[in-house]
PDB file of C-alpha atoms in Angstrom:
ATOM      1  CA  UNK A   1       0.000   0.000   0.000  1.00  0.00           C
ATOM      2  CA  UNK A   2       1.052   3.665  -0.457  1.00  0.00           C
ATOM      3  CA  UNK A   3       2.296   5.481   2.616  1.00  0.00           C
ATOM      4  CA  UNK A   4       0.005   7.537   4.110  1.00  0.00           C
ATOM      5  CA  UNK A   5       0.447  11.611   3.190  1.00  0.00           C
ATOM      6  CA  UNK A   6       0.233  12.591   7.101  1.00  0.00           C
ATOM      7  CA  UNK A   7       3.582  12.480   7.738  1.00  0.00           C
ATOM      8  CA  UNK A   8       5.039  16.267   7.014  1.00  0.00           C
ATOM      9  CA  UNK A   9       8.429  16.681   5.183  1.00  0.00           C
ATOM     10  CA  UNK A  10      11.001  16.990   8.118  1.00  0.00           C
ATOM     11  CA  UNK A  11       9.026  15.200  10.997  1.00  0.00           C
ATOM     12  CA  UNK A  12      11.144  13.068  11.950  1.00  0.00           C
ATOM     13  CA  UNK A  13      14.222  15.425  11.800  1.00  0.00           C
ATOM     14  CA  UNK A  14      14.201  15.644  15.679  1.00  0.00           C
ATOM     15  CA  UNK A  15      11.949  13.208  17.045  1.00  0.00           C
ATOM     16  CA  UNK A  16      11.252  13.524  20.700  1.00  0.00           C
ATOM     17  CA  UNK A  17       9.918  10.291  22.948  1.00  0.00           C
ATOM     18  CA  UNK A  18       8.388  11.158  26.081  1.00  0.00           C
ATOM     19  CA  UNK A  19       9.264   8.914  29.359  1.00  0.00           C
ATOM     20  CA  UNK A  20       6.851   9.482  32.089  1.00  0.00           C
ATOM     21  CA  UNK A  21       9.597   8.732  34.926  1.00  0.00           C
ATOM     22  CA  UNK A  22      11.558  11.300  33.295  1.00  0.00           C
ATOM     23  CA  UNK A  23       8.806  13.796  34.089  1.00  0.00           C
ATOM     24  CA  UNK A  24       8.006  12.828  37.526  1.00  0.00           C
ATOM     25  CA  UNK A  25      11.879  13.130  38.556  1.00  0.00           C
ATOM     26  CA  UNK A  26      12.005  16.759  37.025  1.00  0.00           C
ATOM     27  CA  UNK A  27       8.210  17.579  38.819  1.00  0.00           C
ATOM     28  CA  UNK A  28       7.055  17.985  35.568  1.00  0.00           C
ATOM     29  CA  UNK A  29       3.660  17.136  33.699  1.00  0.00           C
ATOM     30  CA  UNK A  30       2.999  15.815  30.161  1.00  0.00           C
ATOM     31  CA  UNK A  31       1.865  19.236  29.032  1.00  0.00           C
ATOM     32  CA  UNK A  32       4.740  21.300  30.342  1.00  0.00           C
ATOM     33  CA  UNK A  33       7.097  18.190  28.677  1.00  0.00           C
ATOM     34  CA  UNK A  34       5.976  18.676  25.437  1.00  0.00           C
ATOM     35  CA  UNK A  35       5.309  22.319  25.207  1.00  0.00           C
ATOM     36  CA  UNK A  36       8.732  22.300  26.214  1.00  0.00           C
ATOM     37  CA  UNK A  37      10.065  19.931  23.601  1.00  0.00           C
ATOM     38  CA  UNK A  38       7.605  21.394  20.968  1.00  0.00           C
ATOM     39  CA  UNK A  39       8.963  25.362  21.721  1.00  0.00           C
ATOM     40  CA  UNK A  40      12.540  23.935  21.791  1.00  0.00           C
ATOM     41  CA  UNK A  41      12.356  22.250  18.249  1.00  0.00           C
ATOM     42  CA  UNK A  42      10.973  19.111  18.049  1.00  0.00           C
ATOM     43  CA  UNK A  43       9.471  17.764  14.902  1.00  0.00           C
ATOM     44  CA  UNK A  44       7.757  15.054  16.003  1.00  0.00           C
ATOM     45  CA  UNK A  45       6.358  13.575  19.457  1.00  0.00           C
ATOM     46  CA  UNK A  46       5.759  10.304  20.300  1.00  0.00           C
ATOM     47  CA  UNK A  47       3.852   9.816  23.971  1.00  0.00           C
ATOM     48  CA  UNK A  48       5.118   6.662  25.362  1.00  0.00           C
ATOM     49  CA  UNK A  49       2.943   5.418  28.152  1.00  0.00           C
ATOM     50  CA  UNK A  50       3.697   1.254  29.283  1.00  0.00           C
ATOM     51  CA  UNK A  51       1.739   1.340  33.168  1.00  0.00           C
ATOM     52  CA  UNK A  52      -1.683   3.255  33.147  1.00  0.00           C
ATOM     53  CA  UNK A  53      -5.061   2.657  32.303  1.00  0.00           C
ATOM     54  CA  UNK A  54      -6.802   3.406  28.975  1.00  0.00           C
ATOM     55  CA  UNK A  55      -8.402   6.250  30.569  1.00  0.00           C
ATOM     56  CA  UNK A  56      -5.407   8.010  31.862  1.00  0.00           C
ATOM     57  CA  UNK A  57      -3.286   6.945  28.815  1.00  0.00           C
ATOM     58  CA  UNK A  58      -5.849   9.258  26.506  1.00  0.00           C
ATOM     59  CA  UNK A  59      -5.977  11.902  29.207  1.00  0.00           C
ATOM     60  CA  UNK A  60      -2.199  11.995  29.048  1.00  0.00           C
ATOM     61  CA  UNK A  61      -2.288  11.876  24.762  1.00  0.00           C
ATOM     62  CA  UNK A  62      -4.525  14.887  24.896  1.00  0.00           C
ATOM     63  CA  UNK A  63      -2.468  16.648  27.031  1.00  0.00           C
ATOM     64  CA  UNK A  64       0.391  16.485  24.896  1.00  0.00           C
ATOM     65  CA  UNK A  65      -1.785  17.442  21.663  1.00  0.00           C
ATOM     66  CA  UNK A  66      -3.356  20.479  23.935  1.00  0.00           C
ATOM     67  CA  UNK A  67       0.258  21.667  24.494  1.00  0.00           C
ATOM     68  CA  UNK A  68       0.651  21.586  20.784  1.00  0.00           C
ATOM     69  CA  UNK A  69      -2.065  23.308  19.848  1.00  0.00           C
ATOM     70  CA  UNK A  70      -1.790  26.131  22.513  1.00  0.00           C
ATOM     71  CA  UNK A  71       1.829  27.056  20.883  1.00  0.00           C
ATOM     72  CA  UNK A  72      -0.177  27.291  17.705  1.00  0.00           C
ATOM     73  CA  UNK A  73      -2.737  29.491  19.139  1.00  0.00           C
ATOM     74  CA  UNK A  74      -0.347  32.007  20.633  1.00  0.00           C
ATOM     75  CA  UNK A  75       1.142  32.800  17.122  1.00  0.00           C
ATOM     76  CA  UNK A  76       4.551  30.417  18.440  1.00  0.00           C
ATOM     77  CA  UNK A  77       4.518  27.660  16.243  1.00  0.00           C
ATOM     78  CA  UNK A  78       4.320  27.728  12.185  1.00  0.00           C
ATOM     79  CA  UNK A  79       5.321  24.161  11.117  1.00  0.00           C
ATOM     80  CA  UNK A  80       3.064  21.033  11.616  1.00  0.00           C
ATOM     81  CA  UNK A  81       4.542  18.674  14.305  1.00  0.00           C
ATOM     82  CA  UNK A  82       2.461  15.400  14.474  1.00  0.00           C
ATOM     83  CA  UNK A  83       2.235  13.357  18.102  1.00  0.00           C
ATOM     84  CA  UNK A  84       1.832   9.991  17.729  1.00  0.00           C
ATOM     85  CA  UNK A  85       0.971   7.259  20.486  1.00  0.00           C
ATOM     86  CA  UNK A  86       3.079   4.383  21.188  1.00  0.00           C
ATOM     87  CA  UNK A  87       1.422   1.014  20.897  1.00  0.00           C
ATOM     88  CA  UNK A  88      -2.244   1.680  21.455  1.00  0.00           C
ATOM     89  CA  UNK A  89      -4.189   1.642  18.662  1.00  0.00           C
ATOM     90  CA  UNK A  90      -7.236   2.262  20.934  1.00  0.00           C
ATOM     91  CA  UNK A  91      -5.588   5.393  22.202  1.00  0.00           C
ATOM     92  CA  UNK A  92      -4.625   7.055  18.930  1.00  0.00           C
ATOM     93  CA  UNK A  93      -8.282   6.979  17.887  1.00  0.00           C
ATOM     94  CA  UNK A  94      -9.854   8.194  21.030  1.00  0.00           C
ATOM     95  CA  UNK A  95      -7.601  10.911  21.810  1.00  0.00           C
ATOM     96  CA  UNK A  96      -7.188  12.339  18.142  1.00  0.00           C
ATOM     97  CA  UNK A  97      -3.477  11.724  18.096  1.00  0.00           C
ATOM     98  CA  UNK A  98      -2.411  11.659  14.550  1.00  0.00           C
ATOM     99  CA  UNK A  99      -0.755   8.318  14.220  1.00  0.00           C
ATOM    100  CA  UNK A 100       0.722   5.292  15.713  1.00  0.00           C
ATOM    101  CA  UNK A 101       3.933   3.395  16.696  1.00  0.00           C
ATOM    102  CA  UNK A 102       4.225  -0.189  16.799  1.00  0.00           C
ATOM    103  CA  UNK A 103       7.134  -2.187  17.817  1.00  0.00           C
ATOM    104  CA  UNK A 104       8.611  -5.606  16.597  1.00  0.00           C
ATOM    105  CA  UNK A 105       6.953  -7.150  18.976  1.00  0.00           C
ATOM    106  CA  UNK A 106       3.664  -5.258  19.378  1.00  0.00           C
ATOM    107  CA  UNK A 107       0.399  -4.768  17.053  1.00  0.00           C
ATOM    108  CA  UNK A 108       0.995  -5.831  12.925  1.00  0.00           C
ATOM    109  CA  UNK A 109       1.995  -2.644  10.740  1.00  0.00           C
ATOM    110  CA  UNK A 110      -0.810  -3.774   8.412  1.00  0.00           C
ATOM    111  CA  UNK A 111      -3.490  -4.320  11.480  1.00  0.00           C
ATOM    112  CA  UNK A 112      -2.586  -0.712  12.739  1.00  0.00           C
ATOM    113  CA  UNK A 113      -2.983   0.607   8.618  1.00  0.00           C
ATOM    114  CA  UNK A 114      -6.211  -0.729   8.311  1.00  0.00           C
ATOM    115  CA  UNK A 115      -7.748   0.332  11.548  1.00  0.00           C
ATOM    116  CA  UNK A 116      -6.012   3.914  11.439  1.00  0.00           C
ATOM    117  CA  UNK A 117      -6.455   4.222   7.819  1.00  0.00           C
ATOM    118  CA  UNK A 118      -4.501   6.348   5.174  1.00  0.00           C
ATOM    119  CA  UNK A 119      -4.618   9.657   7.007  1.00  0.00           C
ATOM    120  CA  UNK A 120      -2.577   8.545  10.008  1.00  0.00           C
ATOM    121  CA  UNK A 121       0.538   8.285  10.407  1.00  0.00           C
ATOM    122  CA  UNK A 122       2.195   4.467  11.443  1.00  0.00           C
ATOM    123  CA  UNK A 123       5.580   4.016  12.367  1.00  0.00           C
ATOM    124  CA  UNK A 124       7.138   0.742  13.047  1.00  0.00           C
ATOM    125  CA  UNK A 125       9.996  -0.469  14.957  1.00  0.00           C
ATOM    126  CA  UNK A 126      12.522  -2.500  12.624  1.00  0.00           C
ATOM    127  CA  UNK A 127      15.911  -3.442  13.685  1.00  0.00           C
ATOM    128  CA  UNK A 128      16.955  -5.185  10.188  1.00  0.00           C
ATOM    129  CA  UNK A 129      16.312  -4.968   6.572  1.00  0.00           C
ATOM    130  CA  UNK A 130      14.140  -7.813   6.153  1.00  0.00           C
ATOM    131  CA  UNK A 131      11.987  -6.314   8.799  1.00  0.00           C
ATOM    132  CA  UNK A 132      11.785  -3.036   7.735  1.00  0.00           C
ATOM    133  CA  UNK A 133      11.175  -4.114   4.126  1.00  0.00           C
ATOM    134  CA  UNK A 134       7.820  -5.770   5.454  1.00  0.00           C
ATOM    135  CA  UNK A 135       6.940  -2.546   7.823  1.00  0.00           C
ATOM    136  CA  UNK A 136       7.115  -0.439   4.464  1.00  0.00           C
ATOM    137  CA  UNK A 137       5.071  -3.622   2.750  1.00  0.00           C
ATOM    138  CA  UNK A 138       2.208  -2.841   5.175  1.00  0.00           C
ATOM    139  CA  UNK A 139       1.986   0.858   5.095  1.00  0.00           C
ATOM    140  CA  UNK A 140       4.157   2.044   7.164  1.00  0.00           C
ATOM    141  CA  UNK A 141       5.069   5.611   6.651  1.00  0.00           C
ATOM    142  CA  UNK A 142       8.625   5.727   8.322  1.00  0.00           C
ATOM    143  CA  UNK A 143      10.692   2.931  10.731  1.00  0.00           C
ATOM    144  CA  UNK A 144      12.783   3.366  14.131  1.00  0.00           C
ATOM    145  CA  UNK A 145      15.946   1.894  13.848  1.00  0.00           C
ATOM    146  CA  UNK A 146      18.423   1.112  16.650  1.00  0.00           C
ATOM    147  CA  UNK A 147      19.294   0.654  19.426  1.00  0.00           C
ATOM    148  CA  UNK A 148      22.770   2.221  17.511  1.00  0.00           C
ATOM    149  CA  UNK A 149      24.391   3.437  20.923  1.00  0.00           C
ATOM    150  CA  UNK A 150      24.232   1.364  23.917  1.00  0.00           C
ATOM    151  CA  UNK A 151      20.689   2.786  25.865  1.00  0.00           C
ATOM    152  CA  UNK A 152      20.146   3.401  29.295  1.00  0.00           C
ATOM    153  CA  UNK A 153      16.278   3.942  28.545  1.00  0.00           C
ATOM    154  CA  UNK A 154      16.409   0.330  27.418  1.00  0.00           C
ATOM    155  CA  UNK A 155      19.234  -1.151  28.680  1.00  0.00           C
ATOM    156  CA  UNK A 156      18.369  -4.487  27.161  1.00  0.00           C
ATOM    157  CA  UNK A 157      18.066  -3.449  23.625  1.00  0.00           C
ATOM    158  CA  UNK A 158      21.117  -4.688  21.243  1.00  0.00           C
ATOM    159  CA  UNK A 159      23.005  -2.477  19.122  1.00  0.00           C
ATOM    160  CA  UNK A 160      23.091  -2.337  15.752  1.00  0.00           C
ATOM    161  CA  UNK A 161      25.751   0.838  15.129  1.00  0.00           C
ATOM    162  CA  UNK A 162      25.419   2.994  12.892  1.00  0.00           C
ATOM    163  CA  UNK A 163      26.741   0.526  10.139  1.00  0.00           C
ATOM    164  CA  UNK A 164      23.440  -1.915  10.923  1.00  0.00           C
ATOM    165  CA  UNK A 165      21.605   1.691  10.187  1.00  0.00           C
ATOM    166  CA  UNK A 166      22.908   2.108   6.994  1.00  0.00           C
ATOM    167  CA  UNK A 167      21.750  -1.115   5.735  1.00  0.00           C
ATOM    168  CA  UNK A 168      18.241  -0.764   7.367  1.00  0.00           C
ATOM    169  CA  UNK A 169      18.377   2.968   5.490  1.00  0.00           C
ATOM    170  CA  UNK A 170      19.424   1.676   2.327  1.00  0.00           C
ATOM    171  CA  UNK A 171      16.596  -1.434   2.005  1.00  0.00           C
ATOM    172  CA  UNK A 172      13.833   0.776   1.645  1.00  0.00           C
ATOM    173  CA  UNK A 173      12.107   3.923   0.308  1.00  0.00           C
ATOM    174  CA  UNK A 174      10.239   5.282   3.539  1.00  0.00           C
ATOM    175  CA  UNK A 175      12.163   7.514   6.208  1.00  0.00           C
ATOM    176  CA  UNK A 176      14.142   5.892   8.704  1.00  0.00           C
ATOM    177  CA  UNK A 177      14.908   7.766  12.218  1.00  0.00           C
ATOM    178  CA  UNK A 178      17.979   6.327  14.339  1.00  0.00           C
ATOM    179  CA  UNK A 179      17.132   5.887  17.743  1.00  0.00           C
ATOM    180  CA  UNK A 180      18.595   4.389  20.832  1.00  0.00           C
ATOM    181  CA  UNK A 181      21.479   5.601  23.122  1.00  0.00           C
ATOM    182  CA  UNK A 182      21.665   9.160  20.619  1.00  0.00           C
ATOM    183  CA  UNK A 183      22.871  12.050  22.216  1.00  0.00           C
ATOM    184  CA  UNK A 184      24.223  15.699  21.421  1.00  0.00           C
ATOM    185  CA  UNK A 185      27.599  14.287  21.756  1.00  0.00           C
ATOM    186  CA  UNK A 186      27.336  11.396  19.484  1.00  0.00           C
ATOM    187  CA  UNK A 187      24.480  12.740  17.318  1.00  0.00           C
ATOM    188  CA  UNK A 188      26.854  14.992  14.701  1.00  0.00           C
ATOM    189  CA  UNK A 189      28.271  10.896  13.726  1.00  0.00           C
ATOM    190  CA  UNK A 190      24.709   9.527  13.013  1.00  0.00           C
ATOM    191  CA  UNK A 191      24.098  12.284  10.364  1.00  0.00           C
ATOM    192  CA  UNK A 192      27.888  12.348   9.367  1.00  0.00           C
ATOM    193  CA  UNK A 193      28.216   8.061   9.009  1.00  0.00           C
ATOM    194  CA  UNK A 194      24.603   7.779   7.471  1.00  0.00           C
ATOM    195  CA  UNK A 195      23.812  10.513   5.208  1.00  0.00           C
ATOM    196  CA  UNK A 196      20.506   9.562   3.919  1.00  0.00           C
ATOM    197  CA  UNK A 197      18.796   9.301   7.753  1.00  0.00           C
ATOM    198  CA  UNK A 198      16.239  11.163   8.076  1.00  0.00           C
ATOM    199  CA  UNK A 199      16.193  12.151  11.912  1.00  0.00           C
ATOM    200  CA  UNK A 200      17.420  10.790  15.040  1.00  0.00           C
ATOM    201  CA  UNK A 201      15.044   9.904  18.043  1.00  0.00           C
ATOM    202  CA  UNK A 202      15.685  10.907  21.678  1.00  0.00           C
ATOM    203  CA  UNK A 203      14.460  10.714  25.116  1.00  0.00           C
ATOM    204  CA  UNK A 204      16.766  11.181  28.212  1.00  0.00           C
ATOM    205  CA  UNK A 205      18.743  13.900  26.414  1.00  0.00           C
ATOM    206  CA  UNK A 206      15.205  16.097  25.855  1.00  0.00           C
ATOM    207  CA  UNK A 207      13.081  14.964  28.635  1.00  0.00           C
ATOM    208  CA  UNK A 208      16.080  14.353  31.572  1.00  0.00           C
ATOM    209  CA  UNK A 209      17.213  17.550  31.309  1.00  0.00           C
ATOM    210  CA  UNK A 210      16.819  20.643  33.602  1.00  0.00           C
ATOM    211  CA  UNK A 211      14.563  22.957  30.545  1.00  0.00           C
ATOM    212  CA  UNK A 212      13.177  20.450  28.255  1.00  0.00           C
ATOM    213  CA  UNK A 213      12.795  23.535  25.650  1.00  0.00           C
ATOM    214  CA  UNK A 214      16.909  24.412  26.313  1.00  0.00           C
ATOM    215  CA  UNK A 215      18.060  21.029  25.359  1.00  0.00           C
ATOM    216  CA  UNK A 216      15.417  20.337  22.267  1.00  0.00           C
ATOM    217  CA  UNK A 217      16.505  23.877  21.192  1.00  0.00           C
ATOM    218  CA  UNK A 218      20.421  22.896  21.354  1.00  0.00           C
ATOM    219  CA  UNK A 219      19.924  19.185  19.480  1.00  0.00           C
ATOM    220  CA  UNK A 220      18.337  21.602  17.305  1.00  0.00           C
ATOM    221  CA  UNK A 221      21.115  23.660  16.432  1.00  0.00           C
ATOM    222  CA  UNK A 222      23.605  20.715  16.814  1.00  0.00           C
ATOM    223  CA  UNK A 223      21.734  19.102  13.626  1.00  0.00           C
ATOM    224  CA  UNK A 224      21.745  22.528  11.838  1.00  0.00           C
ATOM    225  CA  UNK A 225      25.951  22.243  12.068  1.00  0.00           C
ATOM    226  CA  UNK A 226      26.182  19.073  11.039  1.00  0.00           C
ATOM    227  CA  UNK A 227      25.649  17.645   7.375  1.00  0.00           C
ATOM    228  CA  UNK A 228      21.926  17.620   6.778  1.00  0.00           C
ATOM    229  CA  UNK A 229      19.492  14.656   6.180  1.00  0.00           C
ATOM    230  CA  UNK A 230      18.048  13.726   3.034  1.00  0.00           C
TER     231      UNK A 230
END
């Protein structure tokens, strides 16, 4: 199937993934995280969520879109930045999130297509070619490809490096966003080593920082002095 068209040009440039533990150790809620993020840079959002109840996992998504969408309001944000939901289909639809993303070993790409439909954006999780061949089969519109640094947000993840990201980027036509263990020191290599990325994916180096919007805003200007993506 065709990828969907709700995925902007330059989403996933500097794609930020929210960690709820994160937040509570900075005294910090989802809407001051992501306004934060959002103000600082960010391109995209994804609002990760593994222990809460349907309920509070929507409340938490519409948070995150209402931060959004007060920056646009108050004349502070002119570029589209989509927030997706990790994993929950269920979630997506019934807090108007604007996609999904699905991991290797979570809901099918194709199941999370055909329920979202072609004006949402899926993402999948794909580690090697073979598997992100089949995510772009089933309509995915981009893939999340690591871990290529060792991770501390998921310790148990293997790495890949940055030449396991090249191959992943080079087996198919869809964007591909490096994630896992990425950080403004080692972030200039990603974009240097694999020049047709399209964005790298962070979490403790947005959200475990002092001023979310300080450290989005430098990652920011850290990719702008570095060779650009495709």
């Amino acid at each position: 199937p065709d990828a969907a068209p709700a995925l902007p040009p330059g989403s996933l440039l500097l794609y930020a993934i929210t960690d709820v533990s994160q937040n509570s150790k900075h005294g910090r809620s989802m809407y001051d995280a992501v306004r934060g993020a959002i103000a600082g840079g960010a391109t995209m959002v994804q609002v990760r969520e593994k222990e809460v109840c349907t309920a509070d996992y929507v409340a938490t998504v519409r948070d995150a879109l209402r931060a959004r969408d007060d920056l646009r309001a108050e004349g502070k944000l002119h570029r589209t930045v989509p927030i997706v939901v990790n994993d929950r289909i269920d979630v997506c639809l019934a807090s108007g999130a604007d996609g999904v993303h699905v991991g290797a070993e979570d809901l099918d790409v194709a199941s999370a297509r055909s329920a979202l439909g072609p004006g949402k954006i899926v993402g999948a999780t794909a580690k090697y070619p073979e598997i992100a061949r089949e995510a772009q089969a089933r309509g995915a519109d981009y893939v999340g490809c690591g871990a290529i640094f060792a991770s501390s947000t998921k310790p148990g993840s293997s790495v890949i490096g940055l030449d396991g990201l090249n191959r992943v980027v080079q087996s198919v036509a869809i964007g591909v966003v490096a994630i896992g263990g990425i950080t403004s020191s080692n972030m200039g290599s990603v974009f240097e080593e694999c020049p047709n990325i399209r964005g790298v994916a962070l979490v403790s180096s947005i959200f475990d920082a002092p001023s979310v919007e300080k450290a989005t805003n430098g990652l920011r200007k850290k990719i702008a002095a570095t060779t650009p993506p495709c």
